[in-house]
PDB file of C-alpha atoms in Angstrom:
ATOM      1  CA  ASP A   1      -8.147  24.846  11.803  1.00 59.00           C
ATOM      2  CA  GLY A   2      -6.732  21.354  11.084  1.00 67.00           C
ATOM      3  CA  GLY A   3      -6.027  19.128  14.269  1.00 92.00           C
ATOM      4  CA  ILE A   4      -7.118  16.228  16.597  1.00 95.00           C
ATOM      5  CA  THR A   5      -9.780  17.012  19.228  1.00 95.00           C
ATOM      6  CA  GLN A   6     -10.507  14.579  22.216  1.00 96.00           C
ATOM      7  CA  SER A   7     -13.328  15.258  24.392  1.00 90.00           C
ATOM      8  CA  PRO A   8     -14.089  15.743  27.312  1.00 91.00           C
ATOM      9  CA  LYS A   9     -10.878  17.042  28.935  1.00 93.00           C
ATOM     10  CA  TYR A  10     -11.648  15.402  32.442  1.00 94.00           C
ATOM     11  CA  LEU A  11     -13.999  12.214  32.789  1.00 94.00           C
ATOM     12  CA  PHE A  12     -15.282  10.700  36.188  1.00 94.00           C
ATOM     13  CA  ARG A  13     -16.844   7.341  36.382  1.00 92.00           C
ATOM     14  CA  LYS A  14     -17.638   4.984  38.816  1.00 92.00           C
ATOM     15  CA  GLU A  15     -15.820   1.576  39.352  1.00 91.00           C
ATOM     16  CA  GLY A  16     -17.727  -1.106  37.064  1.00 91.00           C
ATOM     17  CA  GLN A  17     -18.876   1.571  34.276  1.00 92.00           C
ATOM     18  CA  ASN A  18     -17.656   1.289  30.809  1.00 94.00           C
ATOM     19  CA  VAL A  19     -16.739   4.811  29.180  1.00 95.00           C
ATOM     20  CA  THR A  20     -16.204   5.755  25.766  1.00 96.00           C
ATOM     21  CA  LEU A  21     -13.495   8.696  24.925  1.00 97.00           C
ATOM     22  CA  SER A  22     -13.777  10.431  21.717  1.00 97.00           C
ATOM     23  CA  CYS A  23     -10.916  11.090  19.412  1.00 97.00           C
ATOM     24  CA  GLU A  24     -11.471  13.127  16.223  1.00 97.00           C
ATOM     25  CA  GLN A  25      -9.445  14.483  13.717  1.00 97.00           C
ATOM     26  CA  ASN A  26      -9.892  16.491  10.521  1.00 95.00           C
ATOM     27  CA  LEU A  27      -6.013  15.858   9.155  1.00 93.00           C
ATOM     28  CA  ASN A  28      -7.258  13.028   6.581  1.00 92.00           C
ATOM     29  CA  HIS A  29      -4.710  10.930   8.281  1.00 91.00           C
ATOM     30  CA  ASP A  30      -5.040   7.308   7.708  1.00 89.00           C
ATOM     31  CA  ALA A  31      -3.419   5.990  10.782  1.00 90.00           C
ATOM     32  CA  MET A  32      -4.635   6.688  14.271  1.00 93.00           C
ATOM     33  CA  TYR A  33      -3.430   5.552  17.989  1.00 93.00           C
ATOM     34  CA  TRP A  34      -4.144   5.506  21.307  1.00 96.00           C
ATOM     35  CA  TYR A  35      -2.007   5.777  24.017  1.00 95.00           C
ATOM     36  CA  ARG A  36      -2.083   5.491  27.982  1.00 96.00           C
ATOM     37  CA  GLN A  37       0.033   7.697  30.002  1.00 94.00           C
ATOM     38  CA  ASP A  38       0.992   7.159  33.837  1.00 91.00           C
ATOM     39  CA  PRO A  39       2.882   9.338  35.982  1.00 82.00           C
ATOM     40  CA  GLY A  40       6.735   8.918  35.613  1.00 75.00           C
ATOM     41  CA  GLN A  41       6.023   6.391  32.641  1.00 78.00           C
ATOM     42  CA  GLY A  42       6.026   7.026  28.740  1.00 82.00           C
ATOM     43  CA  LEU A  43       3.346   6.520  26.581  1.00 90.00           C
ATOM     44  CA  ARG A  44       2.097   2.627  26.249  1.00 91.00           C
ATOM     45  CA  LEU A  45       0.121   1.945  22.876  1.00 91.00           C
ATOM     46  CA  ILE A  46      -3.215   0.629  23.351  1.00 95.00           C
ATOM     47  CA  TYR A  47      -4.707   0.063  19.917  1.00 95.00           C
ATOM     48  CA  TYR A  48      -3.786   1.354  16.417  1.00 93.00           C
ATOM     49  CA  SER A  49      -5.702   1.763  13.363  1.00 93.00           C
ATOM     50  CA  GLN A  50      -4.123   1.785   9.997  1.00 88.00           C
ATOM     51  CA  ILE A  51      -7.339   2.105   7.920  1.00 89.00           C
ATOM     52  CA  VAL A  52     -11.046   2.527   7.987  1.00 93.00           C
ATOM     53  CA  ASN A  53     -12.557  -0.750   9.702  1.00 94.00           C
ATOM     54  CA  ASP A  54      -9.288  -2.351  10.634  1.00 93.00           C
ATOM     55  CA  PHE A  55      -7.290  -2.103  13.991  1.00 95.00           C
ATOM     56  CA  GLN A  56      -4.515  -3.816  15.743  1.00 93.00           C
ATOM     57  CA  LYS A  57      -3.952  -4.363  19.586  1.00 93.00           C
ATOM     58  CA  GLY A  58      -1.034  -2.520  21.030  1.00 91.00           C
ATOM     59  CA  ASP A  59       1.053  -3.407  24.286  1.00 88.00           C
ATOM     60  CA  ILE A  60      -1.907  -3.083  26.695  1.00 94.00           C
ATOM     61  CA  ALA A  61      -4.804  -3.622  25.109  1.00 96.00           C
ATOM     62  CA  GLU A  62      -6.689  -5.839  27.750  1.00 96.00           C
ATOM     63  CA  GLY A  63      -9.910  -4.313  29.060  1.00 96.00           C
ATOM     64  CA  TYR A  64     -10.246  -1.662  26.286  1.00 97.00           C
ATOM     65  CA  SER A  65     -11.952  -1.727  23.024  1.00 97.00           C
ATOM     66  CA  VAL A  66     -12.005   0.499  19.862  1.00 98.00           C
ATOM     67  CA  SER A  67     -13.693   0.885  16.323  1.00 97.00           C
ATOM     68  CA  ARG A  68     -12.894   2.729  13.118  1.00 97.00           C
ATOM     69  CA  GLU A  69     -16.126   3.208  11.360  1.00 97.00           C
ATOM     70  CA  LYS A  70     -14.938   6.573   9.817  1.00 96.00           C
ATOM     71  CA  LYS A  71     -11.659   7.784   8.943  1.00 96.00           C
ATOM     72  CA  GLU A  72     -11.992  10.886  11.096  1.00 97.00           C
ATOM     73  CA  SER A  73     -13.007   8.906  14.466  1.00 98.00           C
ATOM     74  CA  PHE A  74     -11.481   6.493  16.585  1.00 98.00           C
ATOM     75  CA  PRO A  75     -12.980   6.107  19.976  1.00 98.00           C
ATOM     76  CA  LEU A  76     -11.919   4.265  22.709  1.00 98.00           C
ATOM     77  CA  THR A  77     -13.864   2.330  25.365  1.00 97.00           C
ATOM     78  CA  VAL A  78     -12.555   1.685  28.696  1.00 96.00           C
ATOM     79  CA  THR A  79     -14.412  -1.423  29.998  1.00 94.00           C
ATOM     80  CA  SER A  80     -15.166  -2.560  33.473  1.00 91.00           C
ATOM     81  CA  ALA A  81     -12.433  -5.475  32.783  1.00 89.00           C
ATOM     82  CA  GLN A  82      -9.814  -2.689  32.994  1.00 91.00           C
ATOM     83  CA  LYS A  83      -8.065  -3.307  36.436  1.00 90.00           C
ATOM     84  CA  ASN A  84      -6.664   0.283  36.772  1.00 92.00           C
ATOM     85  CA  PRO A  85      -8.550   2.658  34.129  1.00 94.00           C
ATOM     86  CA  THR A  86      -7.321   5.832  36.034  1.00 96.00           C
ATOM     87  CA  ALA A  87      -4.805   7.544  33.635  1.00 96.00           C
ATOM     88  CA  PHE A  88      -4.384  10.158  31.185  1.00 95.00           C
ATOM     89  CA  TYR A  89      -5.392   8.934  27.577  1.00 97.00           C
ATOM     90  CA  LEU A  90      -3.709  10.271  24.525  1.00 96.00           C
ATOM     91  CA  CYS A  91      -4.820   9.932  20.662  1.00 96.00           C
ATOM     92  CA  ALA A  92      -2.851  10.495  17.863  1.00 94.00           C
ATOM     93  CA  SER A  93      -2.896  10.277  14.144  1.00 92.00           C
ATOM     94  CA  SER A  94      -0.379  10.171  11.345  1.00 88.00           C
ATOM     95  CA  ILE A  95      -0.599  10.278   7.542  1.00 81.00           C
ATOM     96  CA  ASP A  96       0.143   6.441   7.614  1.00 66.00           C
ATOM     97  CA  THR A  97       2.051   4.021  10.146  1.00 58.00           C
ATOM     98  CA  GLU A  98       5.308   4.606   8.162  1.00 61.00           C
ATOM     99  CA  SER A  99       5.356   8.229   8.955  1.00 57.00           C
ATOM    100  CA  TYR A 100       7.612   9.569  11.372  1.00 67.00           C
ATOM    101  CA  GLU A 101       5.349  12.186  12.557  1.00 79.00           C
ATOM    102  CA  GLN A 102       2.495  11.480  14.920  1.00 86.00           C
ATOM    103  CA  TYR A 103       0.280  14.462  15.869  1.00 90.00           C
ATOM    104  CA  PHE A 104      -1.328  14.238  19.349  1.00 93.00           C
ATOM    105  CA  GLY A 105      -4.897  15.385  20.846  1.00 95.00           C
ATOM    106  CA  PRO A 106      -4.742  17.352  24.091  1.00 94.00           C
ATOM    107  CA  GLY A 107      -5.607  14.154  25.887  1.00 95.00           C
ATOM    108  CA  THR A 108      -8.528  12.872  28.171  1.00 96.00           C
ATOM    109  CA  ARG A 109      -7.940  12.543  31.936  1.00 95.00           C
ATOM    110  CA  LEU A 110     -10.058   9.664  33.243  1.00 96.00           C
ATOM    111  CA  THR A 111     -10.639   9.111  36.778  1.00 95.00           C
ATOM    112  CA  VAL A 112     -12.377   5.927  38.094  1.00 93.00           C
ATOM    113  CA  THR A 113     -13.601   5.792  41.777  1.00 91.00           C
TER     114      THR A 113
ATOM    115  CA  GLY B   1      13.463  -6.151  23.433  1.00 47.00           C
ATOM    116  CA  GLU B   2      12.848  -2.484  22.670  1.00 59.00           C
ATOM    117  CA  ASP B   3      13.529   0.207  25.539  1.00 82.00           C
ATOM    118  CA  VAL B   4      14.227   3.767  25.561  1.00 89.00           C
ATOM    119  CA  GLU B   5      15.555   5.189  28.890  1.00 92.00           C
ATOM    120  CA  GLN B   6      15.566   8.656  30.271  1.00 93.00           C
ATOM    121  CA  SER B   7      16.443  10.524  33.407  1.00 89.00           C
ATOM    122  CA  LEU B   8      13.240  11.614  35.301  1.00 90.00           C
ATOM    123  CA  PHE B   9      14.339  15.172  36.119  1.00 95.00           C
ATOM    124  CA  LEU B  10      16.715  17.991  35.276  1.00 97.00           C
ATOM    125  CA  SER B  11      16.877  21.353  36.411  1.00 97.00           C
ATOM    126  CA  VAL B  12      18.538  24.279  35.134  1.00 97.00           C
ATOM    127  CA  ARG B  13      18.802  28.442  35.430  1.00 97.00           C
ATOM    128  CA  GLU B  14      17.152  30.520  32.997  1.00 97.00           C
ATOM    129  CA  GLY B  15      19.850  31.265  30.218  1.00 97.00           C
ATOM    130  CA  ASP B  16      21.925  28.188  30.766  1.00 97.00           C
ATOM    131  CA  SER B  17      21.825  25.332  28.177  1.00 97.00           C
ATOM    132  CA  SER B  18      19.802  22.201  29.115  1.00 97.00           C
ATOM    133  CA  VAL B  19      20.804  18.672  27.883  1.00 97.00           C
ATOM    134  CA  ILE B  20      18.438  16.029  28.094  1.00 98.00           C
ATOM    135  CA  ASN B  21      19.936  12.311  27.492  1.00 97.00           C
ATOM    136  CA  CYS B  22      18.408   9.360  26.284  1.00 96.00           C
ATOM    137  CA  THR B  23      19.563   5.748  25.681  1.00 95.00           C
ATOM    138  CA  TYR B  24      17.696   3.321  23.396  1.00 89.00           C
ATOM    139  CA  THR B  25      18.549  -0.479  22.660  1.00 83.00           C
ATOM    140  CA  ASP B  26      17.131  -1.185  19.264  1.00 76.00           C
ATOM    141  CA  SER B  27      19.986  -0.986  16.648  1.00 73.00           C
ATOM    142  CA  SER B  28      17.295  -1.142  13.761  1.00 74.00           C
ATOM    143  CA  SER B  29      15.806   2.386  14.710  1.00 71.00           C
ATOM    144  CA  THR B  30      15.603   4.503  11.904  1.00 77.00           C
ATOM    145  CA  TYR B  31      14.039   7.510  13.138  1.00 85.00           C
ATOM    146  CA  LEU B  32      14.493   8.908  16.795  1.00 90.00           C
ATOM    147  CA  TYR B  33      12.458  11.707  17.998  1.00 92.00           C
ATOM    148  CA  TRP B  34      12.122  14.366  20.759  1.00 95.00           C
ATOM    149  CA  TYR B  35       8.746  15.462  21.701  1.00 95.00           C
ATOM    150  CA  LYS B  36       7.537  18.010  24.545  1.00 96.00           C
ATOM    151  CA  GLN B  37       4.556  17.702  26.759  1.00 95.00           C
ATOM    152  CA  GLU B  38       3.478  20.806  28.804  1.00 93.00           C
ATOM    153  CA  PRO B  39       0.943  20.314  31.693  1.00 88.00           C
ATOM    154  CA  GLY B  40      -2.142  18.615  31.052  1.00 86.00           C
ATOM    155  CA  ALA B  41      -1.605  18.742  27.216  1.00 89.00           C
ATOM    156  CA  GLY B  42      -0.735  16.407  24.569  1.00 91.00           C
ATOM    157  CA  LEU B  43       2.563  15.731  22.891  1.00 93.00           C
ATOM    158  CA  GLN B  44       4.270  18.109  20.496  1.00 93.00           C
ATOM    159  CA  LEU B  45       6.899  17.242  17.996  1.00 91.00           C
ATOM    160  CA  LEU B  46      10.102  19.140  18.565  1.00 94.00           C
ATOM    161  CA  THR B  47      12.509  17.563  16.358  1.00 92.00           C
ATOM    162  CA  TYR B  48      13.605  14.099  14.866  1.00 90.00           C
ATOM    163  CA  ILE B  49      16.851  12.776  13.486  1.00 91.00           C
ATOM    164  CA  PHE B  50      17.406  10.074  10.999  1.00 88.00           C
ATOM    165  CA  SER B  51      19.712   7.263  12.168  1.00 85.00           C
ATOM    166  CA  ASN B  52      22.534   7.871   9.520  1.00 86.00           C
ATOM    167  CA  MET B  53      23.025  11.473  10.931  1.00 89.00           C
ATOM    168  CA  ASP B  54      25.068  12.312  13.948  1.00 92.00           C
ATOM    169  CA  MET B  55      23.823  15.872  14.468  1.00 95.00           C
ATOM    170  CA  LYS B  56      20.944  18.145  13.640  1.00 94.00           C
ATOM    171  CA  GLN B  57      20.413  21.772  14.679  1.00 95.00           C
ATOM    172  CA  ASP B  58      17.483  23.585  14.696  1.00 92.00           C
ATOM    173  CA  GLN B  59      17.375  27.266  16.229  1.00 95.00           C
ATOM    174  CA  ARG B  60      18.031  26.690  19.817  1.00 96.00           C
ATOM    175  CA  LEU B  61      17.588  22.739  19.689  1.00 97.00           C
ATOM    176  CA  THR B  62      20.633  20.376  18.607  1.00 97.00           C
ATOM    177  CA  VAL B  63      20.052  16.613  18.663  1.00 97.00           C
ATOM    178  CA  LEU B  64      23.275  14.604  18.751  1.00 97.00           C
ATOM    179  CA  LEU B  65      23.137  11.031  17.964  1.00 95.00           C
ATOM    180  CA  ASN B  66      25.900   8.355  18.819  1.00 93.00           C
ATOM    181  CA  LYS B  67      24.816   5.236  17.117  1.00 90.00           C
ATOM    182  CA  LYS B  68      27.635   3.281  18.401  1.00 90.00           C
ATOM    183  CA  ASP B  69      26.594   3.745  22.131  1.00 92.00           C
ATOM    184  CA  LYS B  70      22.807   4.083  21.209  1.00 91.00           C
ATOM    185  CA  HIS B  71      22.825   7.481  22.819  1.00 94.00           C
ATOM    186  CA  LEU B  72      20.673  10.519  22.022  1.00 95.00           C
ATOM    187  CA  SER B  73      20.745  13.800  23.368  1.00 97.00           C
ATOM    188  CA  LEU B  74      18.671  17.317  23.223  1.00 98.00           C
ATOM    189  CA  ARG B  75      20.369  20.364  23.987  1.00 98.00           C
ATOM    190  CA  ILE B  76      18.300  23.419  24.490  1.00 98.00           C
ATOM    191  CA  ALA B  77      20.319  26.521  24.246  1.00 98.00           C
ATOM    192  CA  ASP B  78      19.443  29.734  26.379  1.00 97.00           C
ATOM    193  CA  THR B  79      16.763  27.766  28.131  1.00 98.00           C
ATOM    194  CA  GLN B  80      13.780  29.741  28.640  1.00 97.00           C
ATOM    195  CA  THR B  81      10.999  29.559  31.582  1.00 95.00           C
ATOM    196  CA  GLY B  82       8.564  28.326  28.720  1.00 95.00           C
ATOM    197  CA  ASP B  83      10.797  25.487  28.140  1.00 97.00           C
ATOM    198  CA  SER B  84       9.779  23.858  31.445  1.00 97.00           C
ATOM    199  CA  ALA B  85       7.870  20.836  30.213  1.00 96.00           C
ATOM    200  CA  ILE B  86       8.278  16.725  30.045  1.00 96.00           C
ATOM    201  CA  TYR B  87      10.553  15.886  27.071  1.00 97.00           C
ATOM    202  CA  PHE B  88      10.001  12.555  25.707  1.00 95.00           C
ATOM    203  CA  CYS B  89      12.567  10.347  23.637  1.00 94.00           C
ATOM    204  CA  ALA B  90      11.203   8.254  21.061  1.00 91.00           C
ATOM    205  CA  GLU B  91      12.433   5.738  18.410  1.00 88.00           C
ATOM    206  CA  HIS B  92      10.690   4.277  15.437  1.00 81.00           C
ATOM    207  CA  ASP B  93      11.460   0.787  14.079  1.00 70.00           C
ATOM    208  CA  PRO B  94       9.960   0.139  10.675  1.00 66.00           C
ATOM    209  CA  SER B  95      10.271  -3.583  11.066  1.00 64.00           C
ATOM    210  CA  GLY B  96       8.090  -3.634  14.162  1.00 58.00           C
ATOM    211  CA  SER B  97       4.629  -4.955  13.552  1.00 52.00           C
ATOM    212  CA  ALA B  98       2.772  -4.003  16.766  1.00 46.00           C
ATOM    213  CA  ARG B  99       3.811  -0.610  17.084  1.00 53.00           C
ATOM    214  CA  GLN B 100       5.488   2.295  15.520  1.00 70.00           C
ATOM    215  CA  LEU B 101       6.971   4.622  18.229  1.00 83.00           C
ATOM    216  CA  THR B 102       8.608   3.389  21.702  1.00 86.00           C
ATOM    217  CA  PHE B 103       8.813   6.045  24.234  1.00 90.00           C
ATOM    218  CA  GLY B 104      10.918   6.811  27.177  1.00 91.00           C
ATOM    219  CA  SER B 105       9.428   7.666  30.499  1.00 91.00           C
ATOM    220  CA  GLY B 106      10.194  11.183  29.909  1.00 94.00           C
ATOM    221  CA  THR B 107      12.615  14.007  31.549  1.00 96.00           C
ATOM    222  CA  GLN B 108      10.608  16.814  33.595  1.00 96.00           C
ATOM    223  CA  LEU B 109      12.774  19.754  32.924  1.00 97.00           C
ATOM    224  CA  THR B 110      12.412  22.630  35.358  1.00 97.00           C
ATOM    225  CA  VAL B 111      13.609  26.052  34.468  1.00 97.00           C
ATOM    226  CA  LEU B 112      14.509  28.311  37.506  1.00 95.00           C
ATOM    227  CA  PRO B 113      14.322  31.964  37.081  1.00 90.00           C
TER     228      PRO B 113
END
């Protein structure tokens, strides 16, 4: 089945540690996105990528980094510089950035203590 | 700047109609969307409307767009307990360079038996 997978579903880390969240898609989509969701707030864009080896900062990129070495994969690293990393992280993809439809993964809930 | 606003909560009785409202500020938006998020899951696209349309109906869902007032609504007929979820309104401005979708904060719909 085609879709987007994120792993793990729950992730716990100690403050000061970097952590990488996985996002894989087999939809052959060019564009991929990372969003952060906090309670009572909408989704905020962290980074997006239109094509392999290219990515752009979104609204809240500080403290995060990404890579896009393969079309299928867009991992997100939450660094120790991110002041409030505990959140629900959602990955999405679309055929290209002009497409109206984004397909979302199931999300990863990161808790940093 | 772009902003999408929704009320945070809505409760309805099973079998009644639900109406979820959204206002947006970007008059150049081309597509407006409704996404559904079930607890602990990613977002699922429910429906969308192009900005030159006033209404779109898809089974139990009716989307109304008042472009003059920048008001979007989602009506769910014969609401069922399975419709309990968070509903996000989002807009797409193709002229934007940093992001493709702007999401509202979401409306938590609770369906009471």
